[in-house]
Short mmCIF file of C-alpha atoms in Angstrom, two decimals:
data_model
loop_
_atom_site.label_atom_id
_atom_site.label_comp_id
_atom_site.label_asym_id
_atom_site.label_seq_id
_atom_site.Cartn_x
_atom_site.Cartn_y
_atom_site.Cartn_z
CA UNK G 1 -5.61 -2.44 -23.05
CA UNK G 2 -2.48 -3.57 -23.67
CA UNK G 3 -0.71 -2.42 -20.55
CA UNK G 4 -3.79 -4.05 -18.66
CA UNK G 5 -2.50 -7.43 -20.19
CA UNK G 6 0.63 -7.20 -18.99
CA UNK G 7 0.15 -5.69 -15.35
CA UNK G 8 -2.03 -9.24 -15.82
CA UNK G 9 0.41 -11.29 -16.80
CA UNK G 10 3.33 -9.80 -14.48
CA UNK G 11 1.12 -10.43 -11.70
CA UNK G 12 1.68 -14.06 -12.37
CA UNK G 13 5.21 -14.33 -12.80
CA UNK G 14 7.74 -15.43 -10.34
CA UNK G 15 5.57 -18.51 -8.89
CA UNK G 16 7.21 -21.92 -9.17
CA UNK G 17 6.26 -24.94 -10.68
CA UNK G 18 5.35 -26.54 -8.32
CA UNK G 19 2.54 -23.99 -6.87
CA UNK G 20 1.37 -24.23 -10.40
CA UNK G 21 0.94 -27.65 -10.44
CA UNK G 22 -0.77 -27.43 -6.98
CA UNK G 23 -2.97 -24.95 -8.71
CA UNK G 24 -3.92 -27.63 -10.93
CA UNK G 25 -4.72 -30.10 -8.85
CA UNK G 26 -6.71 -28.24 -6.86
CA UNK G 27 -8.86 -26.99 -9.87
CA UNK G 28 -9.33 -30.17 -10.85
CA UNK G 29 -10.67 -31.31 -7.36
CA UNK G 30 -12.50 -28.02 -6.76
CA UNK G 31 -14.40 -28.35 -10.54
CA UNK G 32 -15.32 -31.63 -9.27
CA UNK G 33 -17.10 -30.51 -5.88
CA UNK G 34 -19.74 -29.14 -7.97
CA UNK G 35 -22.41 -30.90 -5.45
CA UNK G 36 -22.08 -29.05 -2.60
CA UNK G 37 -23.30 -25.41 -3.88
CA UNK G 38 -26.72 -28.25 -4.69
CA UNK G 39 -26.61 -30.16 -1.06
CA UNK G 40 -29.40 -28.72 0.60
CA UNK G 41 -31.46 -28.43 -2.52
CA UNK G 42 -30.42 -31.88 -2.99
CA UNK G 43 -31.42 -32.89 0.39
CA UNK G 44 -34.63 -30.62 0.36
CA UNK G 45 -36.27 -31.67 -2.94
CA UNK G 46 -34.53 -35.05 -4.02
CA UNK G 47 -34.72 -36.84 -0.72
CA UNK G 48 -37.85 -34.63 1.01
CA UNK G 49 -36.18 -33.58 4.10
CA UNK G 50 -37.63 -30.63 5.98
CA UNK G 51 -35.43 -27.46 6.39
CA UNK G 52 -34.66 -28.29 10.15
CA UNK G 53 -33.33 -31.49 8.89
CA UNK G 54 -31.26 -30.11 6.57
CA UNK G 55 -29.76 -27.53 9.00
CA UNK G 56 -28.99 -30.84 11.06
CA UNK G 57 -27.10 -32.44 7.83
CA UNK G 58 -25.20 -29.35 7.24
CA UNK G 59 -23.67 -29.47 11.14
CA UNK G 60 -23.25 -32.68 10.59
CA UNK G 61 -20.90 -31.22 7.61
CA UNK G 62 -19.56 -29.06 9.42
CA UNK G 63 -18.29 -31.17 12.43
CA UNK G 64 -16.74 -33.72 9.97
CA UNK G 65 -14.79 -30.68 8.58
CA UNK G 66 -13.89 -29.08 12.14
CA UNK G 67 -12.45 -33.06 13.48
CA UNK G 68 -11.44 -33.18 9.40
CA UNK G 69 -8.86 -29.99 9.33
CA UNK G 70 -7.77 -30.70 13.08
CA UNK G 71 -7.06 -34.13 11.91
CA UNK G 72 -5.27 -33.00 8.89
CA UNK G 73 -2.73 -30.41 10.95
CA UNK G 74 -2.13 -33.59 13.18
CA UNK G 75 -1.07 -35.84 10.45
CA UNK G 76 1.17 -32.88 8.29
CA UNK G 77 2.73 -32.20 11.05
CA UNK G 78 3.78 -36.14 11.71
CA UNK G 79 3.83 -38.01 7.82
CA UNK G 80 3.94 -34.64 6.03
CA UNK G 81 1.45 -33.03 3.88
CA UNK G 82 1.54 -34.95 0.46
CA UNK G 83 0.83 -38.26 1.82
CA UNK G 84 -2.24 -36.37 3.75
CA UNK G 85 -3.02 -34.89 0.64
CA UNK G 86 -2.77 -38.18 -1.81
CA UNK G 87 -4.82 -40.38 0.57
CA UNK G 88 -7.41 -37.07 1.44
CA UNK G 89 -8.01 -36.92 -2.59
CA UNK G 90 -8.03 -40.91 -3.32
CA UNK G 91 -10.81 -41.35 -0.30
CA UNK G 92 -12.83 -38.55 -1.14
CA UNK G 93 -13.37 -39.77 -4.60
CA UNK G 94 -14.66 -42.81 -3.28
CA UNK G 95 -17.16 -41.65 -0.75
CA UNK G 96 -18.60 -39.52 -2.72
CA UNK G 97 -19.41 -41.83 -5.43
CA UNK G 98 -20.28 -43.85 -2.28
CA UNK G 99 -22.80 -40.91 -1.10
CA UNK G 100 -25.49 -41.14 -3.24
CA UNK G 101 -26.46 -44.68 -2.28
CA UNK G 102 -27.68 -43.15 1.18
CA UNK G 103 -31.28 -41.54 1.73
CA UNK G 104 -32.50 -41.63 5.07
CA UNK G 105 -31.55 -38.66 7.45
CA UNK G 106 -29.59 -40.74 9.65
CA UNK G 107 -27.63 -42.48 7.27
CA UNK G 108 -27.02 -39.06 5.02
CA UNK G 109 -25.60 -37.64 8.29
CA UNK G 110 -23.00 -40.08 8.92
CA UNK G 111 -22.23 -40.16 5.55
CA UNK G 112 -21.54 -36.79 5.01
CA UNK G 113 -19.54 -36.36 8.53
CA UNK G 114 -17.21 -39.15 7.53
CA UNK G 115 -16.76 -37.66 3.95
CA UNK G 116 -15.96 -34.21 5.54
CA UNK G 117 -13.44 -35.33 7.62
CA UNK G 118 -11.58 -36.93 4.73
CA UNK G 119 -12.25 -34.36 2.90
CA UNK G 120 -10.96 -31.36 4.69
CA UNK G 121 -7.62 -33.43 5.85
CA UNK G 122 -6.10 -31.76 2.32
CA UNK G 123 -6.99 -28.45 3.57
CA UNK G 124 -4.28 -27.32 6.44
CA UNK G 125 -1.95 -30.34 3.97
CA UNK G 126 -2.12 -28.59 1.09
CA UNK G 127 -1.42 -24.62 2.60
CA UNK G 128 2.00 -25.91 4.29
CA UNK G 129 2.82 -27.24 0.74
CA UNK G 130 2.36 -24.01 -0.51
CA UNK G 131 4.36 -22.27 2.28
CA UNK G 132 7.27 -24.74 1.47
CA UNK G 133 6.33 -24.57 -2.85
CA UNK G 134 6.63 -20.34 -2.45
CA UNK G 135 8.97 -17.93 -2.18
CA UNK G 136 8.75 -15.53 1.06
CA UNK G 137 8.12 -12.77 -1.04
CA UNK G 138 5.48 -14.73 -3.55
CA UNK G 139 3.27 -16.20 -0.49
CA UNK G 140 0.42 -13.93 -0.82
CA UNK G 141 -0.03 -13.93 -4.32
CA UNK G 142 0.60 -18.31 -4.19
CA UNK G 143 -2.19 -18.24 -1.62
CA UNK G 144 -4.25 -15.59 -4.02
CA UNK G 145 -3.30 -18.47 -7.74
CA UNK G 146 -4.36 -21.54 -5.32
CA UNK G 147 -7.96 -19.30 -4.91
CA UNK G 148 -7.96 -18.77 -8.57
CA UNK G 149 -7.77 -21.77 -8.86
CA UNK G 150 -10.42 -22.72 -6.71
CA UNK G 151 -12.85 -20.11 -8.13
CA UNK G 152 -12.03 -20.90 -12.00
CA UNK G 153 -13.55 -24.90 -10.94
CA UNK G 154 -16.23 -22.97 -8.87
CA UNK G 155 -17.32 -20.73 -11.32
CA UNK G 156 -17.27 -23.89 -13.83
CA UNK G 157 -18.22 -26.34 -11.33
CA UNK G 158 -22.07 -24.79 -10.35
CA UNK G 159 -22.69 -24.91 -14.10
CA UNK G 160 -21.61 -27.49 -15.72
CA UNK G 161 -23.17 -29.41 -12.10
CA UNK G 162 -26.61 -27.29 -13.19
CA UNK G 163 -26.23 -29.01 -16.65
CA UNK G 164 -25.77 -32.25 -15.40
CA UNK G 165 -28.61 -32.34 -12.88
CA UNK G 166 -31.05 -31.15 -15.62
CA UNK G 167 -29.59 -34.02 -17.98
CA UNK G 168 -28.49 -36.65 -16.21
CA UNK G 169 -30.30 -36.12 -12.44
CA UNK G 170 -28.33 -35.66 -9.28
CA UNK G 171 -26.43 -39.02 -9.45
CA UNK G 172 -24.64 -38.67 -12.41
CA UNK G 173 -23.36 -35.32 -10.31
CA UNK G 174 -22.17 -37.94 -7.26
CA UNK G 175 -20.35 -40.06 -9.64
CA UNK G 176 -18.49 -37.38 -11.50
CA UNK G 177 -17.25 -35.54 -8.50
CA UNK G 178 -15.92 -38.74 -7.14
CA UNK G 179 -13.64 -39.51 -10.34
CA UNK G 180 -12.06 -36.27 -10.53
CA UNK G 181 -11.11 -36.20 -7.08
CA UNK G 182 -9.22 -39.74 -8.06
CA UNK G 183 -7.83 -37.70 -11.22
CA UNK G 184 -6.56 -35.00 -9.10
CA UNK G 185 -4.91 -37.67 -6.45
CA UNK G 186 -3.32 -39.50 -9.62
CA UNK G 187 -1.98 -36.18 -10.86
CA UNK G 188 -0.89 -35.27 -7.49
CA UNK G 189 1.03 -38.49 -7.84
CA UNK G 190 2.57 -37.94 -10.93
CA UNK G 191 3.77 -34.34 -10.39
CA UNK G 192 4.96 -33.50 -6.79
CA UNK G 193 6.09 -36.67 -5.77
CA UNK G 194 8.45 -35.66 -2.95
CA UNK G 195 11.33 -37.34 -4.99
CA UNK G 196 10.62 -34.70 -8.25
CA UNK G 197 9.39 -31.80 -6.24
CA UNK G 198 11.54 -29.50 -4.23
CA UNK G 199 10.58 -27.06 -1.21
CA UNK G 200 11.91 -23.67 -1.53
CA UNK G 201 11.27 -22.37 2.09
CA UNK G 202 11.42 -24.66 4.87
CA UNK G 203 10.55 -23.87 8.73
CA UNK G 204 12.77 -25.56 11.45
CA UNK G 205 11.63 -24.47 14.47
CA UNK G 206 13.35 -26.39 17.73
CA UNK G 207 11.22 -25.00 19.81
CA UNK G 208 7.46 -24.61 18.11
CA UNK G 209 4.65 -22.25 19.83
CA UNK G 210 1.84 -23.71 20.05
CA UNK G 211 -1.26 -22.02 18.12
CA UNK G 212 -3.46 -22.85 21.20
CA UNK G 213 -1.64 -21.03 23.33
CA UNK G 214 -0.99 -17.41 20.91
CA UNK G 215 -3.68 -15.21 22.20
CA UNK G 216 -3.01 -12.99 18.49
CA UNK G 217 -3.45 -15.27 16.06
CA UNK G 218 -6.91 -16.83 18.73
CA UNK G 219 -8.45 -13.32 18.29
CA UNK G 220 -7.64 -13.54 14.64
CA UNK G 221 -9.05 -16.75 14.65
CA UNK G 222 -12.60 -15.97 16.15
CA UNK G 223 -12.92 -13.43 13.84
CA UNK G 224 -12.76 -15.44 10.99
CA UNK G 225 -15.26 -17.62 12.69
CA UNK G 226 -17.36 -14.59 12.59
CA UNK G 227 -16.49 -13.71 8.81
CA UNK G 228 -17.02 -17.65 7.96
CA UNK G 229 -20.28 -17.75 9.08
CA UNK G 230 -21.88 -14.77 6.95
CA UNK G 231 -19.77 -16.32 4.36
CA UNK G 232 -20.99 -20.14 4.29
CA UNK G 233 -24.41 -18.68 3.80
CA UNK G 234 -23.55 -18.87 0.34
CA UNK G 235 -23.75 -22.07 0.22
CA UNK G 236 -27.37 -23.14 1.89
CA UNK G 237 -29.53 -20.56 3.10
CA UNK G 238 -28.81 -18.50 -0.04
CA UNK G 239 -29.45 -20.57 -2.63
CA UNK G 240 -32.42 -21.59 -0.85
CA UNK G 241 -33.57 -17.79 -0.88
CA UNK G 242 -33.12 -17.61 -4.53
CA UNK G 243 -34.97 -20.34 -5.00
CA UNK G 244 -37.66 -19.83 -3.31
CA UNK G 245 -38.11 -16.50 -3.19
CA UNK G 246 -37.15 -15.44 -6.58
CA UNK G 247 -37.88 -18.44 -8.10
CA UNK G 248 -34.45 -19.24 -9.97
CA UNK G 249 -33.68 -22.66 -11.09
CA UNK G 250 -30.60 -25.04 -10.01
CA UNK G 251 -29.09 -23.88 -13.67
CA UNK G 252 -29.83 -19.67 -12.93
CA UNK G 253 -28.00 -20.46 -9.20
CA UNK G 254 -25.20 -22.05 -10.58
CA UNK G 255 -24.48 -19.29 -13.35
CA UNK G 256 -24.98 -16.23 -10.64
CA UNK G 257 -22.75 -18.50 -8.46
CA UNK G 258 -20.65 -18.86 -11.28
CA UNK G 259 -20.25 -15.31 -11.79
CA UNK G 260 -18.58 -15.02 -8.58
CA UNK G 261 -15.83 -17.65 -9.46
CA UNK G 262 -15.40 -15.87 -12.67
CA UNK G 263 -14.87 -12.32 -10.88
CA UNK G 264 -12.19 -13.80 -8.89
CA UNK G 265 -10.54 -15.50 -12.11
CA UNK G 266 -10.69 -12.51 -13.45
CA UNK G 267 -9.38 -9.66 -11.44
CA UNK G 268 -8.38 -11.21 -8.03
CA UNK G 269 -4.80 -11.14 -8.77
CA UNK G 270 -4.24 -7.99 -10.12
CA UNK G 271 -6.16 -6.64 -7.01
CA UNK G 272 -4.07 -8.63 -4.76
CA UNK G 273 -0.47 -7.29 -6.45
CA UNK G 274 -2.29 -3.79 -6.26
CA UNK G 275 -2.70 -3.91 -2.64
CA UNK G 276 0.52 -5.75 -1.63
CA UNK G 277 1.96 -2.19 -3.03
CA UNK G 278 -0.20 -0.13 -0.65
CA UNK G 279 1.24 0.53 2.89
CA UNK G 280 -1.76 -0.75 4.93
CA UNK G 281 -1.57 -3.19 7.42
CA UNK G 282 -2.84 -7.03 6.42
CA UNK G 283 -5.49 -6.57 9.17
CA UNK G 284 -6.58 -3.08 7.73
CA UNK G 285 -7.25 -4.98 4.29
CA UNK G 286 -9.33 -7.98 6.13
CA UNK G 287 -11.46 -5.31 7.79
CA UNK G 288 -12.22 -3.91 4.19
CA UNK G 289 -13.06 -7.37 2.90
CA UNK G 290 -15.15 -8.33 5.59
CA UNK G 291 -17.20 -5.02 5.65
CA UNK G 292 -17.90 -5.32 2.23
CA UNK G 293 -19.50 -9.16 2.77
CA UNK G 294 -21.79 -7.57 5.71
CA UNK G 295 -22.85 -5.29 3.22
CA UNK G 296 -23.45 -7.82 0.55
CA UNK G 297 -26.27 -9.09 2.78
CA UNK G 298 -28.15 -6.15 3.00
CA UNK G 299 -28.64 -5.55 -0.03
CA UNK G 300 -30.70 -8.86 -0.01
CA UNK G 301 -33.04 -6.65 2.03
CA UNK G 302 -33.97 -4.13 -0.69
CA UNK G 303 -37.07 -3.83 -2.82
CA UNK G 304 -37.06 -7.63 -4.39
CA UNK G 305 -35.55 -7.63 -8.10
CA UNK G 306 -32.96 -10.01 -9.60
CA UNK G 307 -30.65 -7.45 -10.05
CA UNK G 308 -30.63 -7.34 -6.01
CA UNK G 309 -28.57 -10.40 -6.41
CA UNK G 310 -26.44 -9.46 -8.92
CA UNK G 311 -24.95 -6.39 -6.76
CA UNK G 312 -24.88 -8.17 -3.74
CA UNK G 313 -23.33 -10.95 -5.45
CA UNK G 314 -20.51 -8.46 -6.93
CA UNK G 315 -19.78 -6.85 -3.06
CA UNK G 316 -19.31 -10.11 -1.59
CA UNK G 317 -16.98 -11.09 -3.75
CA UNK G 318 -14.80 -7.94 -3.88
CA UNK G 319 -15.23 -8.94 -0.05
CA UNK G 320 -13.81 -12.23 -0.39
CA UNK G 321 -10.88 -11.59 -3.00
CA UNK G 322 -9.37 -8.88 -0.46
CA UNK G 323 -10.13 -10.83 2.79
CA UNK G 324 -9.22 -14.27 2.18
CA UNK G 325 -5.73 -14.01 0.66
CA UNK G 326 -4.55 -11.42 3.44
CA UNK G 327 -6.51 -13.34 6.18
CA UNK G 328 -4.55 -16.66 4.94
CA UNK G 329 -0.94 -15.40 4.54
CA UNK G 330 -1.20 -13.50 7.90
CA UNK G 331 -1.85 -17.37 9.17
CA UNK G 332 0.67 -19.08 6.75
CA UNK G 333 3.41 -16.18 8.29
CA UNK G 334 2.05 -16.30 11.99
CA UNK G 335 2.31 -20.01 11.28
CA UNK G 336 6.44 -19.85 11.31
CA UNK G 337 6.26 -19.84 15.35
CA UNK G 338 5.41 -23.32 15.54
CA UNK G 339 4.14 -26.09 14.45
CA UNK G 340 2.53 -25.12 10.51
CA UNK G 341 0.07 -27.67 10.47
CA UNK G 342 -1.60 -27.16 13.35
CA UNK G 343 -1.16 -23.81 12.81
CA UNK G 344 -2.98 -24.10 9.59
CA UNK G 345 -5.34 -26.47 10.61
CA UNK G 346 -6.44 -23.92 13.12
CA UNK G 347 -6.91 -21.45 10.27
CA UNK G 348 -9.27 -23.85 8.10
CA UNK G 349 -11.25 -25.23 11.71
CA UNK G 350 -12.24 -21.61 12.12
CA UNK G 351 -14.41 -21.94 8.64
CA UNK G 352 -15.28 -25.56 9.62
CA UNK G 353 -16.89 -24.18 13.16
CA UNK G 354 -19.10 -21.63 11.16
CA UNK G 355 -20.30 -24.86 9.02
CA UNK G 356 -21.23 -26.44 12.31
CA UNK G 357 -23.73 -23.28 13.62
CA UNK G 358 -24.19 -21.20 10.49
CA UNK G 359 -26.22 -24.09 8.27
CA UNK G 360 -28.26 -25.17 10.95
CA UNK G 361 -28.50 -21.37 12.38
CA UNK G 362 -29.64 -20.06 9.08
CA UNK G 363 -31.98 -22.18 8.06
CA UNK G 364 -33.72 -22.06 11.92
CA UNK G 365 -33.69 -18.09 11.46
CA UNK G 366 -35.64 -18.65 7.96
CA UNK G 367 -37.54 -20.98 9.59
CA UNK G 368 -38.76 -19.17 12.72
CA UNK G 369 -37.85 -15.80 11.30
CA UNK G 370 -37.77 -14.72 7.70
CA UNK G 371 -35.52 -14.04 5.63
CA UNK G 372 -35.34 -10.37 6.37
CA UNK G 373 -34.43 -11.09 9.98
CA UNK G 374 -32.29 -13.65 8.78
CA UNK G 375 -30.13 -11.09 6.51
CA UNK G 376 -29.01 -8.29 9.20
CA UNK G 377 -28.64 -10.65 11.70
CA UNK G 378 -25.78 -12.26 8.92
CA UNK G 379 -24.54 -8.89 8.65
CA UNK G 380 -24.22 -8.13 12.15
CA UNK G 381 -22.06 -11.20 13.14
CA UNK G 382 -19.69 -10.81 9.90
CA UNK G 383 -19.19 -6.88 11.67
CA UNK G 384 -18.23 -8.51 14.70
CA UNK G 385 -15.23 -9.92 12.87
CA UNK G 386 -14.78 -6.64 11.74
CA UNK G 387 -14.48 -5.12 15.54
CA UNK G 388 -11.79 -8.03 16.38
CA UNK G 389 -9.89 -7.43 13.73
CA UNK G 390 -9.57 -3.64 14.93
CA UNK G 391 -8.95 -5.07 18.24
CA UNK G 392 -5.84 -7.19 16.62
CA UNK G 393 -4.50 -4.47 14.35
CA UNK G 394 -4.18 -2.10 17.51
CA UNK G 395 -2.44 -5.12 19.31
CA UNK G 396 0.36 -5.53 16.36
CA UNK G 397 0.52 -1.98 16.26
CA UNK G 398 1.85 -2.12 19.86
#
């Protein structure tokens, strides 16, 4: 046990400061996005919109994230990624404080496309100040503390959002994820002001590629449009399924979503310093990860008991701790050809696109289709990904 503590603890060390602060802030601002795991319940039972409706809300989500991240490359790239990332955190507090007040379809629509595209400005912001915060040899494992980050406030933020709706209704939900996103842009203020903070690895590149145009890192792309889009089905149609088919509450969703934030907390880095030692290729370990996801959703298939969930809870996460930290430092390196935010922005779009067909797709295929249908056809796109990234590691291997 005691040389399981410190393989733990080594796996930390080396990071700087200012990636932990970073880590901070953005576990204060993920904890505080506790509402969107509860959107299209939110949508379905507090405001009575039908499921087609609420497919139309979440592209509407996911467009204001795709114009969001694109916007947010543009702007690193010109200002620099901590004023994107003060004014993205400041703004976001206040619409969605601002949110609640809406309850017509229309009106929820714009609302949320407007909030998404301040939203996700911080995204492709806040991965070039990692890239400059990190070490060459520490980017993976920054990438892999940022997600631990992320998962410690989303394993936290689905219950403690569960609590709250059972005490205090969905409201008091809106109004506390719009102060801590105005706690995490005050910290963010306080901390890596550009005149205390210091970048340890900058890019100058006189003559930038642009991402558009590197037909590589465009097939890596699509395939994590193809890996986003089984993914983000974590997030509407299968909540919805545990809901209504196995008749969980809002507080039961948010522990078993919980669970996953905790796994990653938990054992993510470890992994991730485990399999930075092994001598296969970044793409090799995305094809794992993704595989494992696909997998994850047939298991929803099986003879219908909770524990169903539970395992394919567990194999998409072991999915997503392997493929998202290798999937983004492959972009954050590939991003040194030219220009990083719109290099990164690309990265983050690709996950904003599934939001734009995946909602809308799944809930149709529920809809018109069942849920079995609904299930392999998930984990037949997510395998697509898989048979692009072969496709790119034989092209790197050339």
């Amino acid at each position: 046990m005691k040389k399981i503590y410190q393989n733990y603890i080594h796996s930390f060390q080396g990071l700087s400061q200012e990636v932990w602060w970073l880590a901070l802030i953005t576990l204060i601002n993920r904890a505080g996005t506790m509402v969107i795991p509860f959107l299209s319940l939110y949508l379905s039972d507090n405001l009575g919109l039908s499921l087609t409706q609420v497919g139309s809300i979440m592209t509407s989500f996911g467009l204001g994230s795709l114009i969001g991240n694109w916007t947010g490359g543009k702007l690193t790239d010109k200002i620099g990624y901590y004023k994107v990332m003060l004014g993205s955190l400041f703004l976001t507090g206040v619409l969605f404080i601002g949110i609640q007040f809406l309850t017509s379809f229309w009106s929820v629509c714009a609302g949320i496309f407007i909030l998404m595209i301040i939203a996700d400005a911080f995204r492709p912001a806040v991965f070039v100040a990692l890239f400059a915060y990190s070490k060459p040899e520490n980017k993976t494992r920054s990438v892999t503390l940022i997600r631990l980050a992320i998962n410690l406030g989303f394993s936290a933020g689905p219950a403690i959002g569960g609590i709250i709706i059972t005490t205090m209704s969905y409201s008091g939900l809106f109004w506390i994820d719009g102060f801590s996103c105005i706690l995490a842009a005050l910290l963010l203020l306080l901390v890596l002001n550009p005149k205390k903070s210091k970048a340890l690895d900058n890019v100058k590149n006189d003559m930038p590629k642009s991402a558009y145009t590197d037909l590589q890192y465009l097939l890596f792309i699509l395939a994590m449009v193809f890996f986003g889009f089984a993914f983000v089905q974590y997030f509407s149609t299968v909540p919805v399924y545990y809901n209504n088919v196995h008749g969980l509450s809002e507080f039961q969703i948010g522990l078993l979503l919980g669970m996953n934030g905790f796994m990653i907390f938990a054992l993510e880095m470890p992994l991730i310093k485990y399999l930075e030692g092994r001598p296969w290729s970044q793409s090799s370990k995305m094809i794992i990860g993704l595989l494992l996801v696909a997998i994850s959703f047939i298991f929803f298939n099986l003879p219908p008991f909770t524990g169903v969930l539970v395992f394919g809870m567990i194999l998409m996460t072991w999915g997503e701790m392997i493929a998202f930290p290798f999937s983004n430092a492959y972009a954050m390196e590939r991003a040194k050809r030219g220009n990083q935010g719109e290099y990164m922005a690309l990265y983050s779009m690709a996950f904003s696109l599934s939001h734009v067909f995946a909602h809308n797709l799944g809930m149709r295929s529920i809809a018109s289709n069942g849920y079995e249908f609904t299930w392999y056809g998930t984990a037949f796109i997510c395998t697509l990904g898989v048979v692009l990234l072969l496709i790119l590691r034989k092209l790197v291997k050339r």
